[in-house]
CSV table of C-alpha atoms in Angstrom, one decimal:
chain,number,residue,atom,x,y,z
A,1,UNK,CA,82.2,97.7,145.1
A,2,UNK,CA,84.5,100.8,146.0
A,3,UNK,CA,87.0,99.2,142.9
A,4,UNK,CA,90.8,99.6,143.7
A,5,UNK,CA,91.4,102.8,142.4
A,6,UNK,CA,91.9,106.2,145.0
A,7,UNK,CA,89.2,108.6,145.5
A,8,UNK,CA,91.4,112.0,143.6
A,9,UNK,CA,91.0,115.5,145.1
A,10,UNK,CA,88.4,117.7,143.0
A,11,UNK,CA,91.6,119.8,141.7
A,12,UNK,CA,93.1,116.6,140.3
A,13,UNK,CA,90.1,115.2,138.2
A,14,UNK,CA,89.6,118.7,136.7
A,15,UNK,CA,93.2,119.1,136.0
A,16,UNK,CA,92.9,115.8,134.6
A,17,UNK,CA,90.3,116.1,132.6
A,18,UNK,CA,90.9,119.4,131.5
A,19,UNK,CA,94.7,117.9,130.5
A,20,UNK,CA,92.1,115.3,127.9
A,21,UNK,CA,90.1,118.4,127.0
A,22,UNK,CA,86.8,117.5,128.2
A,23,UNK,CA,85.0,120.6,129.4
A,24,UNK,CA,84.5,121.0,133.5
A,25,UNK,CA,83.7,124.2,135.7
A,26,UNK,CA,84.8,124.2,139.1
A,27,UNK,CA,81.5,124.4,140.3
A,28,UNK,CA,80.2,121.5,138.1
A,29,UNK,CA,81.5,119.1,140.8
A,30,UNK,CA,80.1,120.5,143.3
A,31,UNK,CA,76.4,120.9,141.7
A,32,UNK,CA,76.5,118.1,139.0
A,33,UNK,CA,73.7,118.0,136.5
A,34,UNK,CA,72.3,115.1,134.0
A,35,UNK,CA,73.5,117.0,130.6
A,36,UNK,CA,77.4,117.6,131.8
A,37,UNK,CA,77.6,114.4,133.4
A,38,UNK,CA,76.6,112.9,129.8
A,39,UNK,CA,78.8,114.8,127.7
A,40,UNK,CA,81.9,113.6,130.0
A,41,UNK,CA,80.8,110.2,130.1
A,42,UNK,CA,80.6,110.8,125.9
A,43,UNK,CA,84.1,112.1,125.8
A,44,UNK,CA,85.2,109.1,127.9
A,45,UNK,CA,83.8,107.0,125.8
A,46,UNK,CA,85.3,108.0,122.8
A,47,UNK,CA,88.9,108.8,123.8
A,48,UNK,CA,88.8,105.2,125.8
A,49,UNK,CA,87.5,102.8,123.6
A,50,UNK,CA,86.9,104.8,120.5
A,51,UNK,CA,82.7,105.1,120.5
A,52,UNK,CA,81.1,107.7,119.7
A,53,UNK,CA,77.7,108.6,119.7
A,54,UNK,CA,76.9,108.2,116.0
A,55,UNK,CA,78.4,104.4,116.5
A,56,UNK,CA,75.9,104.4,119.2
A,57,UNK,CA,73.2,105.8,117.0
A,58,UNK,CA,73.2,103.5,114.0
A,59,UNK,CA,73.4,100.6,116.3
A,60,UNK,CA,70.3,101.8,118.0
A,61,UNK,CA,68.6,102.3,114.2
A,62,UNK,CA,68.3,98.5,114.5
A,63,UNK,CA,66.1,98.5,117.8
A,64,UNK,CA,64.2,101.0,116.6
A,65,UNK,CA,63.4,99.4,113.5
A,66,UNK,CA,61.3,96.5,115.4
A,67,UNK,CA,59.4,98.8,118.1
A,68,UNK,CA,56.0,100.2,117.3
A,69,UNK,CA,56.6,103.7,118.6
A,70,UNK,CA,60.1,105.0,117.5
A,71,UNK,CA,59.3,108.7,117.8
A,72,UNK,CA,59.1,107.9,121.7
A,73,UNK,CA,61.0,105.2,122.4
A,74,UNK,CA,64.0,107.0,120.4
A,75,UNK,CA,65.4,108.4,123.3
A,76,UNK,CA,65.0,105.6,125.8
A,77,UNK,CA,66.8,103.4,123.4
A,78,UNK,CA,69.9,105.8,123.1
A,79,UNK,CA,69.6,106.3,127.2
A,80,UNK,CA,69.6,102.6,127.6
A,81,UNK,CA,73.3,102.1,125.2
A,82,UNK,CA,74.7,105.1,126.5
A,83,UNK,CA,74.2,103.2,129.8
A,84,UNK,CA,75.2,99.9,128.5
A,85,UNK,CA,78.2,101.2,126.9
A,86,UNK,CA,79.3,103.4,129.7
A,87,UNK,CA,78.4,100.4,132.1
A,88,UNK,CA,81.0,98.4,130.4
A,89,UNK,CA,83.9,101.1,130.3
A,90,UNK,CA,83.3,101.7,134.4
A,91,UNK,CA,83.6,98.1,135.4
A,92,UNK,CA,87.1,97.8,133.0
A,93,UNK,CA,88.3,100.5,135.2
A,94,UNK,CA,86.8,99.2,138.5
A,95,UNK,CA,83.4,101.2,138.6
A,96,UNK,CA,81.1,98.1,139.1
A,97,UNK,CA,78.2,100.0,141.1
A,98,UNK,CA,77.1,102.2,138.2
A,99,UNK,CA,73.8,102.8,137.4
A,100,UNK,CA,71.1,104.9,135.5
A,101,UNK,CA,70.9,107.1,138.7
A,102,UNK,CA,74.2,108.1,137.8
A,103,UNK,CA,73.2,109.7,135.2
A,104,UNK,CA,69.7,110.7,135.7
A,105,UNK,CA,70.3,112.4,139.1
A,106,UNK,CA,74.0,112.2,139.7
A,107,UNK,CA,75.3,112.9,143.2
A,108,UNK,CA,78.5,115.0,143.7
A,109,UNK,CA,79.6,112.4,146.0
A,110,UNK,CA,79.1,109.7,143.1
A,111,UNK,CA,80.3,111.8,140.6
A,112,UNK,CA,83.6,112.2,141.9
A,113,UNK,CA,83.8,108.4,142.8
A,114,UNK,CA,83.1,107.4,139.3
A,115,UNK,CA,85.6,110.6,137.5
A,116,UNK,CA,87.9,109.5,139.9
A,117,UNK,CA,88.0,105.7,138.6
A,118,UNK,CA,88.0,107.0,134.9
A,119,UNK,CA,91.0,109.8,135.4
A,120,UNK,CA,93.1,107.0,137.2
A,121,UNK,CA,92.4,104.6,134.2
A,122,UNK,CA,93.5,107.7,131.8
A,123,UNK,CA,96.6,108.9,133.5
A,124,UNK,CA,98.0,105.0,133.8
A,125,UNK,CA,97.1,105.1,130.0
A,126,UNK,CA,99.0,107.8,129.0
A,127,UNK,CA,101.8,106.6,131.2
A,128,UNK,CA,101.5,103.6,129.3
A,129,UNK,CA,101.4,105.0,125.9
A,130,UNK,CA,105.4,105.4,125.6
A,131,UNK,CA,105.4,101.3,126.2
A,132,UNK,CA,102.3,101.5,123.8
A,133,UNK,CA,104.6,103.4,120.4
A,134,UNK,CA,107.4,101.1,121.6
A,135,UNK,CA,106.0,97.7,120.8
A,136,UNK,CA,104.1,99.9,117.7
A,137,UNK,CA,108.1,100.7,116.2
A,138,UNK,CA,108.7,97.2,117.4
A,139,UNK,CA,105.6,95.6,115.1
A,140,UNK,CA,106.5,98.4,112.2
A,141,UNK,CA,110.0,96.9,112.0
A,142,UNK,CA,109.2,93.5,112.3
A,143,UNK,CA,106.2,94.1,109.4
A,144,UNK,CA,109.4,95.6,107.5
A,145,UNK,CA,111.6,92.5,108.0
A,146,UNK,CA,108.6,90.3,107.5
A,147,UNK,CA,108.2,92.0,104.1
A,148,UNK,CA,111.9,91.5,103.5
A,149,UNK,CA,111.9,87.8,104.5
A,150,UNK,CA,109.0,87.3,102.2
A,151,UNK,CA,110.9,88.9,99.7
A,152,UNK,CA,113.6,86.8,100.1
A,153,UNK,CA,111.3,83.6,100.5
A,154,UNK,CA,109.7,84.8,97.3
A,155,UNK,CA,113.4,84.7,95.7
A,156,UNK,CA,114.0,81.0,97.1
A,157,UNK,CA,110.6,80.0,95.9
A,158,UNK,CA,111.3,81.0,92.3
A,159,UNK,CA,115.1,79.4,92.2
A,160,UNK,CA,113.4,76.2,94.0
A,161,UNK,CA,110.6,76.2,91.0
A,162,UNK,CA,113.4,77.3,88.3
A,163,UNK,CA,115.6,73.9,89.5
A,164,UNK,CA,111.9,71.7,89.8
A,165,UNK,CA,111.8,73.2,86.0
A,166,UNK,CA,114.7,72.6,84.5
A,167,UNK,CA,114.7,69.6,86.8
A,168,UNK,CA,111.8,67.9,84.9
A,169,UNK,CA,112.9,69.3,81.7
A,170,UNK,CA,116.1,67.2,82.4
A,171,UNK,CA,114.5,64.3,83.6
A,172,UNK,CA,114.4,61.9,80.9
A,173,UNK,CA,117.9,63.0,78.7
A,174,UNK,CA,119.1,62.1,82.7
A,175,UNK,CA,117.1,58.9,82.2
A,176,UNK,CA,118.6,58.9,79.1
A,177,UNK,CA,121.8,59.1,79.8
A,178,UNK,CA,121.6,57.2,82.7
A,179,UNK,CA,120.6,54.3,80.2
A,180,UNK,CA,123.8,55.2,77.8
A,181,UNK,CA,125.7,54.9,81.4
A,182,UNK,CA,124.9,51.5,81.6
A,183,UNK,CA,124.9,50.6,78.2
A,184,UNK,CA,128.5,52.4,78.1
A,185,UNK,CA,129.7,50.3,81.5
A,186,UNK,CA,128.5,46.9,80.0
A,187,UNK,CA,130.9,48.0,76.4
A,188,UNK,CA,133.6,49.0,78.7
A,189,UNK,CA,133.6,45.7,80.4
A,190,UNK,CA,133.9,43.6,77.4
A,191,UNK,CA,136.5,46.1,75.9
A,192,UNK,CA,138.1,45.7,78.8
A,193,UNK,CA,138.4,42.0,78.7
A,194,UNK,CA,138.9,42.0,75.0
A,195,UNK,CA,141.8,44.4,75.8
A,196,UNK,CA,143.1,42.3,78.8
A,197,UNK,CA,142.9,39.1,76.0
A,198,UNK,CA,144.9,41.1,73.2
A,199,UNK,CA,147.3,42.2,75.2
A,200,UNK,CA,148.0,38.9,76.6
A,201,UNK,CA,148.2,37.7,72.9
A,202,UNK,CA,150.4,41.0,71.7
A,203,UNK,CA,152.8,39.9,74.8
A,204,UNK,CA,153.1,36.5,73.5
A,205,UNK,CA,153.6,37.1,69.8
A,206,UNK,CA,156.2,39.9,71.3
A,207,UNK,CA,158.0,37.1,73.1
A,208,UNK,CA,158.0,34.8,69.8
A,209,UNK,CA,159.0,36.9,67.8
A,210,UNK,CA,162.1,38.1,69.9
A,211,UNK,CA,162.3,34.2,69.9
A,212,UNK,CA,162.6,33.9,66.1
A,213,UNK,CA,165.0,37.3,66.1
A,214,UNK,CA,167.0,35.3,68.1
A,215,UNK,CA,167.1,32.3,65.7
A,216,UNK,CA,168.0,34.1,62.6
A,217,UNK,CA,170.8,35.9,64.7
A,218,UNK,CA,171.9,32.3,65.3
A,219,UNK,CA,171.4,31.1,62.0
A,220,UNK,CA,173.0,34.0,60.3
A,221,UNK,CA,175.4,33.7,62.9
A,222,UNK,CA,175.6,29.8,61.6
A,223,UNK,CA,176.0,31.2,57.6
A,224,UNK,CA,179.1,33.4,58.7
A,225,UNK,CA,180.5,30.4,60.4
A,226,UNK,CA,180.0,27.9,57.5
A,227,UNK,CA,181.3,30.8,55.5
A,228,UNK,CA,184.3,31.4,56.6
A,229,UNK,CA,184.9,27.8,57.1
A,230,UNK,CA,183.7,27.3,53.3
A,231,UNK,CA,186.6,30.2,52.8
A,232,UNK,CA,188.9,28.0,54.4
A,233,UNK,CA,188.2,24.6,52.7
A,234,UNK,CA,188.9,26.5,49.0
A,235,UNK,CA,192.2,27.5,50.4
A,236,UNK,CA,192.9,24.0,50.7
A,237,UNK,CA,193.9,22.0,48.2
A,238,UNK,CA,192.3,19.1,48.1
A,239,UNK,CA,193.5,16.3,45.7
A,240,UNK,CA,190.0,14.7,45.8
A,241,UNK,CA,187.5,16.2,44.0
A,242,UNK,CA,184.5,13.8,45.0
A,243,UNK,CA,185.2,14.4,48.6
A,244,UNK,CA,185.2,18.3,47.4
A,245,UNK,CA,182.3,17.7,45.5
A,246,UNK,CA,180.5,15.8,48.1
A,247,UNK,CA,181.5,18.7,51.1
A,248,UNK,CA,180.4,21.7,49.1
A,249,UNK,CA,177.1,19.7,47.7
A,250,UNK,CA,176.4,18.8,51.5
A,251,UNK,CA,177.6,22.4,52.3
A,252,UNK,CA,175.5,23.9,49.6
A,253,UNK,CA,172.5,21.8,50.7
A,254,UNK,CA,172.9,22.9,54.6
A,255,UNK,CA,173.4,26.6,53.3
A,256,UNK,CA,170.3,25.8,51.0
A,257,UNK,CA,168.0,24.7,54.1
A,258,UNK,CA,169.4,27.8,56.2
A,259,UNK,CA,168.6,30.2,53.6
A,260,UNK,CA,165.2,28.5,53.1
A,261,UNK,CA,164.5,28.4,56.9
A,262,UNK,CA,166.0,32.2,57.5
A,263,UNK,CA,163.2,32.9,54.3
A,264,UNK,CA,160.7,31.3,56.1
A,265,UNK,CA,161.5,32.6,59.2
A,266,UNK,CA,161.4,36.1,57.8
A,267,UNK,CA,158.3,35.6,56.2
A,268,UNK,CA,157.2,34.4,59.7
A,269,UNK,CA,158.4,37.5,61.1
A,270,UNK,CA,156.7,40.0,58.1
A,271,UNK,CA,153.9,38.0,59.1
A,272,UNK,CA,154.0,38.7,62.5
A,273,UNK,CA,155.3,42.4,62.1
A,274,UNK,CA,152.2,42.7,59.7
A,275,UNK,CA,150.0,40.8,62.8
A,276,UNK,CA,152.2,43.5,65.5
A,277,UNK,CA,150.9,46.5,63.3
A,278,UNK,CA,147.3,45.1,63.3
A,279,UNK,CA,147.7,44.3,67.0
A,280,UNK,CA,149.1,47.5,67.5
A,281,UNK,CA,146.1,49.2,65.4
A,282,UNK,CA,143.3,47.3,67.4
A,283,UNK,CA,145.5,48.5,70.6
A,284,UNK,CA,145.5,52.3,69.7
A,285,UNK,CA,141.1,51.3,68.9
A,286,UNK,CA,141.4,49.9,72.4
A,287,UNK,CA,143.2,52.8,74.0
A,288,UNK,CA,140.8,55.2,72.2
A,289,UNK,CA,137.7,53.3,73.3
A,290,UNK,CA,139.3,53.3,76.8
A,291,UNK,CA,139.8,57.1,76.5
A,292,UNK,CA,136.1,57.2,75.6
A,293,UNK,CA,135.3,55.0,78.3
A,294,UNK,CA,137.5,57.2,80.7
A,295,UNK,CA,135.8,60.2,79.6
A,296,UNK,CA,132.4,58.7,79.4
A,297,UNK,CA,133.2,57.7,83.4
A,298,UNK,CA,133.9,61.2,83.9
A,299,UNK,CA,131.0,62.4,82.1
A,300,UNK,CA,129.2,60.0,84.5
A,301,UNK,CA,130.8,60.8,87.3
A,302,UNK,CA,130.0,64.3,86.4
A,303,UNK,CA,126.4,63.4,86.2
A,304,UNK,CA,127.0,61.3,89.1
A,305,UNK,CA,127.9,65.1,91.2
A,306,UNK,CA,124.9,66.7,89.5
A,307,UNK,CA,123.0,64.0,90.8
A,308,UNK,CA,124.5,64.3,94.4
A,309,UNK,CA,124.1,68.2,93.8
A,310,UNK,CA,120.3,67.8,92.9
A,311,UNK,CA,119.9,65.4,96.0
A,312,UNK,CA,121.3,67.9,97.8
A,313,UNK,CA,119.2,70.8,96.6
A,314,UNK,CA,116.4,69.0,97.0
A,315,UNK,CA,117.6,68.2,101.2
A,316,UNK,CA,117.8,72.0,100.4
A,317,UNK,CA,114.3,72.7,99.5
A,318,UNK,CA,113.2,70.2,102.0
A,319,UNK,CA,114.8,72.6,104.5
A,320,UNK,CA,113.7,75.7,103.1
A,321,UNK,CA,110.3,74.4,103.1
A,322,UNK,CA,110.8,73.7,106.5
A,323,UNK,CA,111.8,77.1,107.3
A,324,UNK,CA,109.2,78.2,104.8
A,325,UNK,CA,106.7,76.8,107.0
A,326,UNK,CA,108.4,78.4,110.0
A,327,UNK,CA,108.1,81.9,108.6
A,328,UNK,CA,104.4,81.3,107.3
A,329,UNK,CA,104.1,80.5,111.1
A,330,UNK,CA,106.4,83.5,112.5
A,331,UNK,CA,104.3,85.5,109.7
A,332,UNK,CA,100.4,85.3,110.9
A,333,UNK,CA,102.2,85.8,114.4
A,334,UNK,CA,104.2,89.2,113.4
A,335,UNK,CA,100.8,89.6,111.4
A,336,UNK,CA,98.4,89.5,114.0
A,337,UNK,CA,100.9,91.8,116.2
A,338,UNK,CA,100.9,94.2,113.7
A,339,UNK,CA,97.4,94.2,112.9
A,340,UNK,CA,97.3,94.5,116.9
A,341,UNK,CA,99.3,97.4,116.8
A,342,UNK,CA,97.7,98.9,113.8
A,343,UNK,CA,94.4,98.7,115.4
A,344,UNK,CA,95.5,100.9,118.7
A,345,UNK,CA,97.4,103.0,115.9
A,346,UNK,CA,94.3,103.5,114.1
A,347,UNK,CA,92.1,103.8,117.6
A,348,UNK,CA,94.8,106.1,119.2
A,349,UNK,CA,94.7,107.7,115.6
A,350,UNK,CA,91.4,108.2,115.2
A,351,UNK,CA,91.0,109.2,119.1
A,352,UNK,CA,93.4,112.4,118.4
A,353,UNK,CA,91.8,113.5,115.6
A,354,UNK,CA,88.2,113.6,117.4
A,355,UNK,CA,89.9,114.8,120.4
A,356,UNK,CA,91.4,117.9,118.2
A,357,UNK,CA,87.7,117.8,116.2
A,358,UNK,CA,86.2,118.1,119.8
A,359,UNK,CA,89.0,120.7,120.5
A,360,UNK,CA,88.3,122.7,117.5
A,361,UNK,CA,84.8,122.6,118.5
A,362,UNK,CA,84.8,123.5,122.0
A,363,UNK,CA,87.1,126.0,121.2
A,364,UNK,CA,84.2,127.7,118.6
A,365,UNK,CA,81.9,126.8,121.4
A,366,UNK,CA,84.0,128.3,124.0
A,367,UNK,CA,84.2,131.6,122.1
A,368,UNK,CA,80.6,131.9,121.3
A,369,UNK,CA,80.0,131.2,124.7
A,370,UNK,CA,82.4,133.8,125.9
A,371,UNK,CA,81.1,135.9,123.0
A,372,UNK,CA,77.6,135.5,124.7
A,373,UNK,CA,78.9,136.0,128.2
A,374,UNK,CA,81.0,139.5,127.1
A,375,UNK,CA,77.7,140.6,125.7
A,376,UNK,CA,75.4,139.4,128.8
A,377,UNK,CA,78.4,140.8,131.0
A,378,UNK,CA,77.6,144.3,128.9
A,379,UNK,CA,73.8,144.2,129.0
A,380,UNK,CA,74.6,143.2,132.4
A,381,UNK,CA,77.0,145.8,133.3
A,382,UNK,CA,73.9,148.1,131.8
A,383,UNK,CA,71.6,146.8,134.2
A,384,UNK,CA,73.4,147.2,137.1
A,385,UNK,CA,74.4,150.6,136.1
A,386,UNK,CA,70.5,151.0,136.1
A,387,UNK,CA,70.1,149.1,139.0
A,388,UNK,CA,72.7,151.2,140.8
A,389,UNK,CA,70.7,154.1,140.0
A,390,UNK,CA,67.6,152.8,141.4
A,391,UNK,CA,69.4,150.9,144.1
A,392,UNK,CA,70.3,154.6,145.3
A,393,UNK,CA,67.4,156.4,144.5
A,394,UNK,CA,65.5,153.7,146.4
A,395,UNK,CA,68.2,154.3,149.4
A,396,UNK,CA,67.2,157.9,149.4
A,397,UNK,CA,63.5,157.2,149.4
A,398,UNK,CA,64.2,154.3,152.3
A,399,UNK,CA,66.0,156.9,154.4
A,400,UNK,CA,63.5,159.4,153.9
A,401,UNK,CA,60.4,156.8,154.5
A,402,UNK,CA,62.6,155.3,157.6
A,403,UNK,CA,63.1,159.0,159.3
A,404,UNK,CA,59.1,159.4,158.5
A,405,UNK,CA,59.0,155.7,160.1
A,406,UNK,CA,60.8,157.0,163.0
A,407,UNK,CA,58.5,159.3,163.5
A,408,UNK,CA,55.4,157.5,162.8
A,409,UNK,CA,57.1,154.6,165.2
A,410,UNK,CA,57.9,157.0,167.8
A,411,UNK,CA,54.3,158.8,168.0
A,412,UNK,CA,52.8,155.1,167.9
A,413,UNK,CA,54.9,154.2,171.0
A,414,UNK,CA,53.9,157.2,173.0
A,415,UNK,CA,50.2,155.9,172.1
A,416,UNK,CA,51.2,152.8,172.9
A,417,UNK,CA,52.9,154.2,176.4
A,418,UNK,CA,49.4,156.1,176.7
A,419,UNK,CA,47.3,153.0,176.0
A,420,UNK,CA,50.1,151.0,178.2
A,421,UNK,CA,49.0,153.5,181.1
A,422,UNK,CA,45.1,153.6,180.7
A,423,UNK,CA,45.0,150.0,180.5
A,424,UNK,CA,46.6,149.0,183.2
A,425,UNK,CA,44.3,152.2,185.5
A,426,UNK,CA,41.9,150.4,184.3
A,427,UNK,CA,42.6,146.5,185.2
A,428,UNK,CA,43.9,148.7,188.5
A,429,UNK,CA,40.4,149.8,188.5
A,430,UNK,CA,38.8,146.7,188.2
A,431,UNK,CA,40.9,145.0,190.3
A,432,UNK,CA,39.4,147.1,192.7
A,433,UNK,CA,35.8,146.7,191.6
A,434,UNK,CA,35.8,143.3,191.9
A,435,UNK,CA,37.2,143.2,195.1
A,436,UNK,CA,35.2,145.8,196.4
A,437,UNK,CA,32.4,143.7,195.0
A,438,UNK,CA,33.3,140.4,196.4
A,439,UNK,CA,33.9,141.9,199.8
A,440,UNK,CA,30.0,143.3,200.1
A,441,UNK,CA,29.4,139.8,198.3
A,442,UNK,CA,30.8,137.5,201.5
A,443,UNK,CA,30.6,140.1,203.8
């Protein structure tokens, strides 16, 4: 295939290149040989996809390990996942025509092709890269607020456990109590009937006794009357004593029965004023039982919240563990982004510091090489100092053997001239021989 990448113009694959410090002479395109083609297919390989030939080597340890021969089939093995490797890298960028040829006996042509597929695939790369460190901040600050929120989480988690704890710690005094609740509701129903029941009694012994207040009103009322009337009948003069007699004996007797019924009915009402205080005691019991029953309602109604408060922690929990369970979720996503992202980090990471390695390297190697070239360039600049000397010297002796050519040439071509002349007397001559011959011949 031609892939779907443009052809670049030699200038732009070695600006490119040189821009991702690989090593290229102008000239190298245009006379390509097997060891610079590998060493840029190397350097692609390890700023692309991160593998580098010492990867490459231990993975080939293996192969060599079942082979008969290592010591020669060493080499083939490497060639063969350089090749792989390299195979795979051209046909991500849109090289899927490469071969061993390509590497073997490369072709400017095919050279180009392939550097141009690579350089396009680097240059979108970097052009990506900005989008790349984005999504990288992006994945650092969610790993951050993931770390928070499991913070957080971690916080929930411990008050959810902490309120499971004291939870079953307060399980059974809430049984417990719950029990005394009832226990406490069933009192509280017969105190409250008992109560109900003695206060009905306390109203009517009330209502007698303002009854019986009444009546000893009435009957002392009565005394006065029969008092003053008795007052009256001594003021009289009565001239029958029996009569007398018999009026204050009947009036003695009537006083007699009312002061025995106003005893009675005062002892009635001591009795019931004692009965009123007892009533009146068991009624202040009452209230107090009912003030313990109002304030064990509110102790229960108090439980009764912490009930509705646990139910609701635990709709709480139920919903934290929902979200619990959509952060553990959210989580392996965020983690596998980050671990994403750390993994190009780490490549891109790794890929600069073999690229400034490589630098470093080049840079020594570059400077031994110039080193080499300075002193070849002097022994050079020697020899063609030498050369120049000779170069003249032999010009001087060319001159001089050319004029002493000239010379020779010139004598040889008045020979020649001579020759030129004799020879052609002499076919002249017999021309004329043979003619003279055939015409005494046929004649």
């Amino acid at each position: 295939g031609t892939g779907f990448y443009p052809t670049l113009k030699p200038q732009d694959i070695l600006e490119v290149m040189r821009q991702l410090e690989i090593p290229i002479l102008d000239e190298d395109l245009e006379k390509p040989t097997p060891q610079r083609v590998q060493i840029w297919y190397e350097a692609f390989l390890y700023i692309l996809k991160g593998i580098s030939l010492e990867q490459m080597g231990s993975s080939d340890v293996e192969l060599l390990d079942l082979t008969d021969f290592p010591e020669s089939h060493g080499d083939d093995i490497f060639l063969m996942s350089f090749y792989s490797h390299m195979s795979t890298l051209l046909q991500q960028v849109g090289v899927d025509d490469f071969s061993l040829r390509d590497m073997l006996k490369p072709e400017p042509i095919r050279v180009r092709r392939i550097l141009s597929g690579v350089c396009n695939f680097a240059m979108f790369r970097d052009d990506r890269m900005p989008v790349l460190d984005k999504y990288t901040a992006q994945a650092d600050q969610q790993a951050e607020r993931l770390e928070s929120m499991q913070k957080e989480l971690d916080q929930v988690q411990a008050q959810i456990d902490a309120i499971r704890g004291q939870r079953e710690r307060e399980a059974p005094q809430a049984k417990k109590l719950l029990e005394g609740n009832q226990v406490l509701r069933e009192e509280l129903r017969v105190l409250t009937s008992a109560q109900a029941s003695l206060t009905e009694t306390t109203n009517k012994i009330k209502a007698e006794k303002e009854g019986l207040d009444d009546s000893v009103g009435e009957i002392k009322y009565t005394i006065a009357g029969l008092q003053d009337e008795l007052a009256k009948l001594k003021q009289r003069v009565v001239h029958s004593p029996e009569k007398i007699q018999a009026a204050i004996t009947e009036l003695t007797e009537s006083i007699q029965q009312s002061r025995h019924q106003i005893t009675a009915n005062e002892d009635k009402a001591r009795h019931l004023a004692v009965k009123i205080e007892m009533l009146e005691e068991i009624a202040g019991d009452v209230r107090s039982c009912v003030q313990q029953m109002i304030d064990a309602e509110g102790f229960v109604r108090d439980h009764e919240e912490e009930l509705r408060q646990l139910t609701k922690e635990r709709e709480n929990v139920a919903q934290e563990n929902t979200q619990i369970r959509n952060l553990s979720v959210r989580e392996e996503q965020l983690s596998f982004q980050s671990k994403s992202g750390q993994e190009k980090i780490d490549r891109l990471e790794k890929s600069r510091l073999v690229k400034r390695e490589q630098a470093a390297a080049q840079l020594k190697q570059l400077q031994r090489e110039r080193a080499e070239v300075s002193a070849k360039l002097e022994e050079t600049g020697k020899r063609m100092s030498a050369q120049r000397a000779r170069f003249d010297e032999l010009q001087a002796d060319i001159k001089r053997e050319r004029s002493a050519m000239d010379h020779v040439v010139n004598d040889m071509q008045i020979s020649y001239d001579a020759l030129r002349q004799q020879t052609l007397e002499y076919q002249d001559s017999v021309i004329q021989s043979l003619e003279d011959l055939l015409a005494r011949f046929y004649g």
